[in-house]
Short mmCIF file of C-alpha atoms and ligand atoms in Angstrom, two decimals:
data_model
loop_
_atom_site.label_atom_id
_atom_site.label_comp_id
_atom_site.label_asym_id
_atom_site.label_seq_id
_atom_site.Cartn_x
_atom_site.Cartn_y
_atom_site.Cartn_z
CA UNK A 1 4.66 53.06 -20.93
CA UNK A 2 2.16 54.87 -23.20
CA UNK A 3 0.45 57.38 -20.91
CA UNK A 4 -2.40 58.12 -23.27
CA UNK A 5 -5.13 58.40 -20.67
CA UNK A 6 -6.81 61.37 -19.05
CA UNK A 7 -6.85 60.95 -15.28
CA UNK A 8 -10.31 61.87 -14.03
CA UNK A 9 -10.69 64.79 -11.66
CA UNK A 10 -14.13 65.78 -10.29
CA UNK A 11 -14.17 68.60 -12.84
CA UNK A 12 -13.39 66.33 -15.79
CA UNK A 13 -15.84 63.72 -14.55
CA UNK A 14 -18.58 66.36 -14.39
CA UNK A 15 -17.73 67.31 -17.96
CA UNK A 16 -17.90 63.65 -19.02
CA UNK A 17 -21.32 63.24 -17.38
CA UNK A 18 -22.57 66.39 -19.08
CA UNK A 19 -21.74 64.77 -22.41
CA UNK A 20 -23.46 61.49 -21.71
CA UNK A 21 -27.18 60.80 -22.10
CA UNK A 22 -28.89 62.40 -19.12
CA UNK A 23 -30.67 60.19 -16.63
CA UNK A 24 -34.44 60.13 -16.82
CA UNK A 25 -36.59 60.48 -13.69
CA UNK A 26 -36.68 56.70 -13.11
CA UNK A 27 -32.89 56.30 -12.96
CA UNK A 28 -32.45 59.57 -11.07
CA UNK A 29 -34.94 58.54 -8.38
CA UNK A 30 -33.44 55.04 -8.19
CA UNK A 31 -29.92 56.47 -7.79
CA UNK A 32 -31.18 58.77 -5.03
CA UNK A 33 -33.06 56.01 -3.22
CA UNK A 34 -30.00 53.75 -3.44
CA UNK A 35 -27.71 56.53 -2.18
CA UNK A 36 -29.91 56.72 0.91
CA UNK A 37 -28.86 53.14 1.74
CA UNK A 38 -25.46 54.55 2.67
CA UNK A 39 -22.26 52.59 2.06
CA UNK A 40 -24.01 49.84 0.09
CA UNK A 41 -24.76 52.31 -2.68
CA UNK A 42 -21.18 52.06 -3.93
CA UNK A 43 -22.27 48.75 -5.49
CA UNK A 44 -24.44 50.54 -8.04
CA UNK A 45 -22.88 50.99 -11.46
CA UNK A 46 -21.85 54.47 -12.59
CA UNK A 47 -24.04 56.77 -14.66
CA UNK A 48 -21.93 56.52 -17.85
CA UNK A 49 -21.59 52.77 -17.36
CA UNK A 50 -25.37 52.46 -17.54
CA UNK A 51 -25.44 54.33 -20.84
CA UNK A 52 -22.63 52.05 -22.05
CA UNK A 53 -24.61 48.90 -21.18
CA UNK A 54 -27.69 50.18 -23.01
CA UNK A 55 -25.60 50.96 -26.07
CA UNK A 56 -23.91 47.54 -26.02
CA UNK A 57 -27.27 45.79 -25.82
CA UNK A 58 -28.52 47.85 -28.78
CA UNK A 59 -25.37 47.15 -30.79
CA UNK A 60 -25.78 43.41 -30.23
CA UNK A 61 -29.48 43.49 -31.08
CA UNK A 62 -29.79 41.59 -27.82
CA UNK A 63 -32.83 39.37 -27.42
CA UNK A 64 -31.44 37.42 -24.45
CA UNK A 65 -29.46 39.04 -21.64
CA UNK A 66 -28.34 37.59 -18.31
CA UNK A 67 -27.36 39.78 -15.37
CA UNK A 68 -25.51 38.31 -12.38
CA UNK A 69 -25.90 40.76 -9.48
CA UNK A 70 -28.95 43.02 -9.63
CA UNK A 71 -28.97 44.88 -6.28
CA UNK A 72 -31.53 47.74 -6.50
CA UNK A 73 -31.85 47.45 -10.26
CA UNK A 74 -29.90 50.26 -11.92
CA UNK A 75 -27.90 48.13 -14.37
CA UNK A 76 -30.90 45.89 -15.08
CA UNK A 77 -32.94 48.88 -16.24
CA UNK A 78 -30.09 50.03 -18.49
CA UNK A 79 -29.72 46.52 -19.97
CA UNK A 80 -33.46 45.98 -20.43
CA UNK A 81 -33.78 49.33 -22.20
CA UNK A 82 -31.32 48.06 -24.80
CA UNK A 83 -33.23 44.82 -25.53
CA UNK A 84 -34.58 44.22 -29.02
CA UNK A 85 -38.38 44.00 -29.23
CA UNK A 86 -39.55 40.78 -27.59
CA UNK A 87 -36.20 40.35 -25.82
CA UNK A 88 -35.81 39.16 -22.22
CA UNK A 89 -33.48 39.87 -19.32
CA UNK A 90 -32.80 37.24 -16.65
CA UNK A 91 -31.64 38.74 -13.34
CA UNK A 92 -29.84 36.72 -10.65
CA UNK A 93 -29.50 37.83 -7.04
CA UNK A 94 -29.77 36.45 -3.51
CA UNK A 95 -31.32 39.49 -1.86
CA UNK A 96 -35.11 39.79 -1.62
CA UNK A 97 -34.67 43.10 0.16
CA UNK A 98 -32.55 44.90 -2.44
CA UNK A 99 -34.35 43.43 -5.44
CA UNK A 100 -37.69 44.56 -4.00
CA UNK A 101 -36.45 48.07 -4.81
CA UNK A 102 -35.52 46.88 -8.32
CA UNK A 103 -39.01 45.43 -8.85
CA UNK A 104 -40.64 48.77 -7.99
CA UNK A 105 -38.47 50.60 -10.51
CA UNK A 106 -38.98 47.96 -13.23
CA UNK A 107 -42.70 48.59 -12.80
CA UNK A 108 -42.22 52.34 -13.04
CA UNK A 109 -40.01 51.96 -16.12
CA UNK A 110 -42.58 49.70 -17.82
CA UNK A 111 -40.06 46.84 -17.98
CA UNK A 112 -41.67 44.25 -15.73
CA UNK A 113 -42.80 42.02 -18.60
CA UNK A 114 -39.26 41.87 -20.04
CA UNK A 115 -37.43 40.93 -16.84
CA UNK A 116 -37.36 37.69 -14.87
CA UNK A 117 -35.74 37.68 -11.43
CA UNK A 118 -34.47 34.50 -9.81
CA UNK A 119 -33.60 34.71 -6.13
CA UNK A 120 -30.97 32.02 -5.48
CA UNK A 121 -27.19 31.67 -5.53
CA UNK A 122 -26.49 32.68 -9.12
CA UNK A 123 -24.43 29.58 -9.86
CA UNK A 124 -27.51 27.41 -9.20
CA UNK A 125 -29.63 29.57 -11.49
CA UNK A 126 -27.04 29.58 -14.29
CA UNK A 127 -26.35 25.83 -14.13
CA UNK A 128 -30.07 25.19 -14.56
CA UNK A 129 -30.26 27.19 -17.81
CA UNK A 130 -30.65 25.22 -21.05
CA UNK A 131 -27.30 24.29 -22.62
CA UNK A 132 -28.06 26.15 -25.85
CA UNK A 133 -25.75 28.87 -27.18
CA UNK A 134 -28.44 31.55 -27.35
CA UNK A 135 -27.51 34.30 -24.87
CA UNK A 136 -26.43 37.57 -26.54
CA UNK A 137 -25.10 39.52 -23.56
CA UNK A 138 -24.01 38.76 -20.00
CA UNK A 139 -23.30 41.35 -17.29
CA UNK A 140 -21.37 39.97 -14.31
CA UNK A 141 -21.44 42.14 -11.18
CA UNK A 142 -21.92 39.88 -8.12
CA UNK A 143 -19.56 38.12 -5.68
CA UNK A 144 -16.05 38.43 -7.11
CA UNK A 145 -14.84 34.98 -6.05
CA UNK A 146 -17.39 33.39 -8.37
CA UNK A 147 -16.78 35.49 -11.51
CA UNK A 148 -14.75 32.69 -13.06
CA UNK A 149 -17.46 30.13 -12.29
CA UNK A 150 -20.13 32.39 -13.78
CA UNK A 151 -18.04 32.78 -16.91
CA UNK A 152 -17.32 29.08 -17.38
CA UNK A 153 -20.95 28.16 -16.73
CA UNK A 154 -22.29 30.72 -19.18
CA UNK A 155 -19.71 30.47 -21.97
CA UNK A 156 -21.35 27.42 -23.61
CA UNK A 157 -24.71 29.19 -23.32
CA UNK A 158 -23.57 32.39 -25.07
CA UNK A 159 -23.85 32.51 -28.84
CA UNK A 160 -20.72 33.02 -30.96
CA UNK A 161 -20.35 36.80 -31.21
CA UNK A 162 -22.12 37.23 -27.87
CA UNK A 163 -20.54 39.40 -25.20
CA UNK A 164 -19.57 39.18 -21.53
CA UNK A 165 -19.20 42.39 -19.55
CA UNK A 166 -17.29 41.99 -16.28
CA UNK A 167 -17.53 44.83 -13.76
CA UNK A 168 -14.95 45.90 -11.14
CA UNK A 169 -11.97 44.34 -12.90
CA UNK A 170 -9.68 47.08 -11.51
CA UNK A 171 -11.14 46.65 -7.99
CA UNK A 172 -10.28 50.24 -7.00
CA UNK A 173 -6.76 49.64 -8.29
CA UNK A 174 -6.09 46.84 -5.81
CA UNK A 175 -5.47 44.28 -8.58
CA UNK A 176 -2.21 46.10 -9.26
CA UNK A 177 -1.21 46.12 -5.59
CA UNK A 178 0.62 42.81 -4.94
CA UNK A 179 0.47 43.42 -1.18
CA UNK A 180 -3.29 42.96 -1.28
CA UNK A 181 -4.02 39.25 -1.07
CA UNK A 182 -7.63 39.32 0.05
CA UNK A 183 -9.92 36.74 -1.49
CA UNK A 184 -11.82 39.01 -3.86
CA UNK A 185 -8.69 40.79 -5.08
CA UNK A 186 -6.91 37.49 -5.75
CA UNK A 187 -9.99 36.16 -7.58
CA UNK A 188 -10.29 39.21 -9.85
CA UNK A 189 -6.56 39.13 -10.58
CA UNK A 190 -6.81 35.44 -11.55
CA UNK A 191 -9.84 36.17 -13.75
CA UNK A 192 -8.03 39.04 -15.50
CA UNK A 193 -5.00 36.82 -16.17
CA UNK A 194 -7.17 33.98 -17.42
CA UNK A 195 -9.26 36.15 -19.74
CA UNK A 196 -6.18 37.81 -21.25
CA UNK A 197 -4.91 34.34 -22.23
CA UNK A 198 -8.26 32.79 -23.20
CA UNK A 199 -8.39 31.78 -26.88
CA UNK A 200 -12.17 31.28 -26.72
CA UNK A 201 -12.82 35.03 -26.53
CA UNK A 202 -11.56 38.38 -27.82
CA UNK A 203 -11.16 40.75 -24.91
CA UNK A 204 -10.56 44.37 -24.04
CA UNK A 205 -10.13 45.80 -20.53
CA UNK A 206 -11.31 49.41 -20.24
CA UNK A 207 -10.98 52.04 -17.49
CA UNK A 208 -14.74 52.62 -17.29
CA UNK A 209 -15.77 53.33 -13.70
CA UNK A 210 -14.08 50.58 -11.59
CA UNK A 211 -12.80 48.81 -14.70
CA UNK A 212 -14.77 46.81 -17.22
CA UNK A 213 -13.65 43.89 -19.37
CA UNK A 214 -15.53 43.02 -22.53
CA UNK A 215 -15.08 39.45 -23.79
CA UNK A 216 -16.62 38.47 -27.12
CA UNK A 217 -17.11 34.77 -27.71
CA UNK A 218 -15.37 33.54 -30.85
C1 LIG B 301 -22.38 45.01 -6.93
S1 LIG B 301 -24.01 44.54 -6.53
C2 LIG B 301 -24.82 44.63 -8.11
C3 LIG B 301 -25.06 46.07 -8.55
C4 LIG B 301 -26.01 46.20 -9.70
N1 LIG B 301 -25.46 45.60 -10.89
C5 LIG B 301 -26.36 47.64 -9.93
O1 LIG B 301 -26.00 48.22 -10.95
O2 LIG B 301 -27.00 48.24 -9.07
C6 LIG B 301 -23.82 42.82 -6.23
C7 LIG B 301 -25.11 42.03 -6.02
O3 LIG B 301 -24.76 40.64 -6.10
C8 LIG B 301 -25.58 39.94 -5.21
N2 LIG B 301 -24.91 38.66 -4.90
C9 LIG B 301 -23.85 38.44 -4.08
N3 LIG B 301 -23.53 37.14 -4.07
C10 LIG B 301 -24.40 36.52 -4.89
C11 LIG B 301 -24.58 35.17 -5.31
N4 LIG B 301 -23.79 34.19 -4.87
N5 LIG B 301 -25.57 34.90 -6.17
C12 LIG B 301 -26.38 35.87 -6.65
N6 LIG B 301 -26.25 37.17 -6.30
C13 LIG B 301 -25.29 37.49 -5.43
C14 LIG B 301 -25.76 40.86 -4.02
O4 LIG B 301 -26.95 40.54 -3.32
C15 LIG B 301 -25.81 42.24 -4.70
O5 LIG B 301 -27.14 42.66 -4.90
#
């Protein structure tokens, strides 16, 4: 095996963060408010992952982004900040309570007019979207058992060259633990296998935070 990775220690992670764009007051306050929710806060994406999403959106010149799983809004702010002028972000979630926090921070960040939130099971929202291949970027970070359904529903709606970003593809390492057969682990494993063999996309799986797969539509 090629062991060409640097295992992260707290010290190395602090160094990495110090060499990423610093958080502004909006993201700092949102991270702090979310941390106060306790255990749920683990659902929020990592600091460097947010910078990564903004950069990806910029690179794609994204005018249309879809996020599946918004929670308190951290990733949505990072995505919306990478939109091209006039671009729009569609956010999907089922929680009024958590997305109420997101709405407050969108307002503070001056992003409210660029973001639309639909509160419903995401599959319903996505199936109702026009069947035109016009989406530039998709970020999938909701219920793991539906990742594959979100992908198949959105693939025809993503433009050639458009990008999917799947979060949590390493699932705290559990995907590589065959003894773990819980529903979410099995679903992520199946997604990872399917994407690696999917001729409709070019993919790369990266050890960013809890694992991220990028899949570019051919
Ligand atoms: C991991 S969190 C998203 C974290 C967010 N991306 C962030 O950076 O803060 C997952 C979210 O998916 C939402 N969710 C779970 N099942 C869903 C479903 N079937 N449809 C839409 N949203 C769902 C939850 O309410 C939760 O807010």
